[in-house]
Amino acid sequence: QNSIFQGNMKMDDFKAHMNFNQEELEQWDLARKQKEDDALALQKYHRADDAKIKELNLQIEKLSRAVLDKKKDLEREITETQAAQIELDKTAEDFKNLHKERQDLIR
């Protein structure tokens, strides 16, 4: 009878231990699932970030081309303005000389 009691005690200990192992296994499985979910979320955010980076890089390229075009336009305008200023200065000098000649003829 004593050995049956001890056997039952060992059996209860074993069952308690198995129950504990089952709970521990369930906790590990839950942690694993959470880690998988986190990894999936990270992949999703990584793809979204990559898409946004690609979009922003394309926008940078487009804006860089626009800046270069505007710089070329500005250089062209500067050149045209300088040419017009030189022509205007020459015309003013010619007018001044003609005016002086006229004044000299009048006197």
mmCIF file of C-alpha atoms in Angstrom:
data_model
loop_
_atom_site.group_PDB
_atom_site.id
_atom_site.type_symbol
_atom_site.label_atom_id
_atom_site.label_comp_id
_atom_site.label_asym_id
_atom_site.label_seq_id
_atom_site.Cartn_x
_atom_site.Cartn_y
_atom_site.Cartn_z
ATOM 1 C CA GLN A 1 0.000 0.000 0.000
ATOM 2 C CA ASN A 2 2.864 2.328 0.808
ATOM 3 C CA SER A 3 4.525 1.602 -2.540
ATOM 4 C CA ILE A 4 1.231 2.311 -4.335
ATOM 5 C CA PHE A 5 0.988 5.618 -2.492
ATOM 6 C CA GLN A 6 4.582 6.477 -3.446
ATOM 7 C CA GLY A 7 3.863 5.438 -7.031
ATOM 8 C CA ASN A 8 0.814 7.676 -7.094
ATOM 9 C CA MET A 9 2.902 10.539 -5.638
ATOM 10 C CA LYS A 10 5.539 10.011 -8.351
ATOM 11 C CA MET A 11 2.794 9.899 -10.966
ATOM 12 C CA ASP A 12 1.288 13.155 -9.650
ATOM 13 C CA ASP A 13 4.755 14.787 -9.640
ATOM 14 C CA PHE A 14 5.323 13.576 -13.190
ATOM 15 C CA LYS A 15 1.916 14.907 -14.308
ATOM 16 C CA ALA A 16 2.587 18.261 -12.634
ATOM 17 C CA HIS A 17 5.995 18.398 -14.311
ATOM 18 C CA MET A 18 4.460 17.528 -17.697
ATOM 19 C CA ASN A 19 1.784 20.152 -17.187
ATOM 20 C CA PHE A 20 4.505 22.686 -16.391
ATOM 21 C CA ASN A 21 6.413 21.636 -19.520
ATOM 22 C CA GLN A 22 3.237 22.036 -21.595
ATOM 23 C CA GLU A 23 2.697 25.560 -20.253
ATOM 24 C CA GLU A 24 6.330 26.413 -20.911
ATOM 25 C CA LEU A 25 6.017 25.036 -24.449
ATOM 26 C CA GLU A 26 2.907 27.124 -25.046
ATOM 27 C CA GLN A 27 4.724 30.235 -23.819
ATOM 28 C CA TRP A 28 7.663 29.502 -26.142
ATOM 29 C CA ASP A 29 5.244 28.975 -29.032
ATOM 30 C CA LEU A 30 3.487 32.247 -28.245
ATOM 31 C CA ALA A 31 6.844 34.050 -28.145
ATOM 32 C CA ARG A 32 7.808 32.443 -31.476
ATOM 33 C CA LYS A 33 4.543 33.576 -33.092
ATOM 34 C CA GLN A 34 5.051 37.092 -31.756
ATOM 35 C CA LYS A 35 8.580 37.135 -33.141
ATOM 36 C CA GLU A 36 7.283 35.991 -36.548
ATOM 37 C CA ASP A 37 4.631 38.714 -36.478
ATOM 38 C CA ASP A 38 7.271 41.281 -35.591
ATOM 39 C CA ALA A 39 9.501 40.082 -38.430
ATOM 40 C CA LEU A 40 6.602 40.342 -40.894
ATOM 41 C CA ALA A 41 5.801 43.840 -39.680
ATOM 42 C CA LEU A 42 9.450 44.836 -40.068
ATOM 43 C CA GLN A 43 9.491 43.458 -43.621
ATOM 44 C CA LYS A 44 6.338 45.410 -44.419
ATOM 45 C CA TYR A 45 7.834 48.639 -43.057
ATOM 46 C CA HIS A 46 11.109 47.930 -44.865
ATOM 47 C CA ARG A 47 9.288 47.548 -48.200
ATOM 48 C CA ALA A 48 7.311 50.726 -47.553
ATOM 49 C CA ASP A 49 10.521 52.588 -46.685
ATOM 50 C CA ASP A 50 12.238 51.283 -49.822
ATOM 51 C CA ALA A 51 9.323 52.435 -51.973
ATOM 52 C CA LYS A 52 9.363 55.877 -50.341
ATOM 53 C CA ILE A 53 13.148 56.145 -50.790
ATOM 54 C CA LYS A 54 12.805 55.231 -54.467
ATOM 55 C CA GLU A 55 10.050 57.811 -54.910
ATOM 56 C CA LEU A 56 12.111 60.507 -53.175
ATOM 57 C CA ASN A 57 15.212 59.663 -55.228
ATOM 58 C CA LEU A 58 13.191 60.029 -58.433
ATOM 59 C CA GLN A 59 11.876 63.350 -57.179
ATOM 60 C CA ILE A 60 15.440 64.484 -56.377
ATOM 61 C CA GLU A 61 16.574 63.542 -59.887
ATOM 62 C CA LYS A 62 13.636 65.396 -61.449
ATOM 63 C CA LEU A 63 14.265 68.494 -59.336
ATOM 64 C CA SER A 64 18.011 68.351 -60.044
ATOM 65 C CA ARG A 65 17.305 68.358 -63.782
ATOM 66 C CA ALA A 66 14.924 71.281 -63.298
ATOM 67 C CA VAL A 67 17.623 73.182 -61.374
ATOM 68 C CA LEU A 68 20.146 72.559 -64.164
ATOM 69 C CA ASP A 69 17.636 73.757 -66.758
ATOM 70 C CA LYS A 70 16.964 76.912 -64.742
ATOM 71 C CA LYS A 71 20.715 77.533 -64.365
ATOM 72 C CA LYS A 72 21.124 77.234 -68.151
ATOM 73 C CA ASP A 73 18.213 79.651 -68.637
ATOM 74 C CA LEU A 74 19.792 82.065 -66.173
ATOM 75 C CA GLU A 75 23.184 81.896 -67.911
ATOM 76 C CA ARG A 76 21.493 82.540 -71.262
ATOM 77 C CA GLU A 77 19.611 85.522 -69.826
ATOM 78 C CA ILE A 78 22.813 86.884 -68.273
ATOM 79 C CA THR A 79 24.629 86.597 -71.602
ATOM 80 C CA GLU A 80 21.766 88.270 -73.481
ATOM 81 C CA THR A 81 21.561 91.025 -70.872
ATOM 82 C CA GLN A 82 25.304 91.657 -71.019
ATOM 83 C CA ALA A 83 25.182 91.765 -74.828
ATOM 84 C CA ALA A 84 22.259 94.198 -74.700
ATOM 85 C CA GLN A 85 24.098 96.333 -72.115
ATOM 86 C CA ILE A 86 27.214 96.460 -74.327
ATOM 87 C CA GLU A 87 25.054 97.416 -77.310
ATOM 88 C CA LEU A 88 23.255 100.044 -75.243
ATOM 89 C CA ASP A 89 26.566 101.464 -73.991
ATOM 90 C CA LYS A 90 27.889 101.631 -77.573
ATOM 91 C CA THR A 91 24.667 103.301 -78.763
ATOM 92 C CA ALA A 92 24.889 105.811 -75.913
ATOM 93 C CA GLU A 93 28.529 106.527 -76.801
ATOM 94 C CA ASP A 94 27.596 106.968 -80.480
ATOM 95 C CA PHE A 95 24.719 109.270 -79.508
ATOM 96 C CA LYS A 96 27.029 111.278 -77.272
ATOM 97 C CA ASN A 97 29.585 111.627 -80.072
ATOM 98 C CA LEU A 98 26.907 112.610 -82.619
ATOM 99 C CA HIS A 99 25.412 115.080 -80.170
ATOM 100 C CA LYS A 100 28.858 116.595 -79.592
ATOM 101 C CA GLU A 101 29.429 116.839 -83.365
ATOM 102 C CA ARG A 102 26.073 118.536 -83.773
ATOM 103 C CA GLN A 103 26.855 120.971 -80.978
ATOM 104 C CA ASP A 104 30.211 121.675 -82.602
ATOM 105 C CA LEU A 105 28.494 122.316 -85.976
ATOM 106 C CA ILE A 106 25.951 124.635 -84.389
ATOM 107 C CA ARG A 107 28.647 126.752 -82.748
#
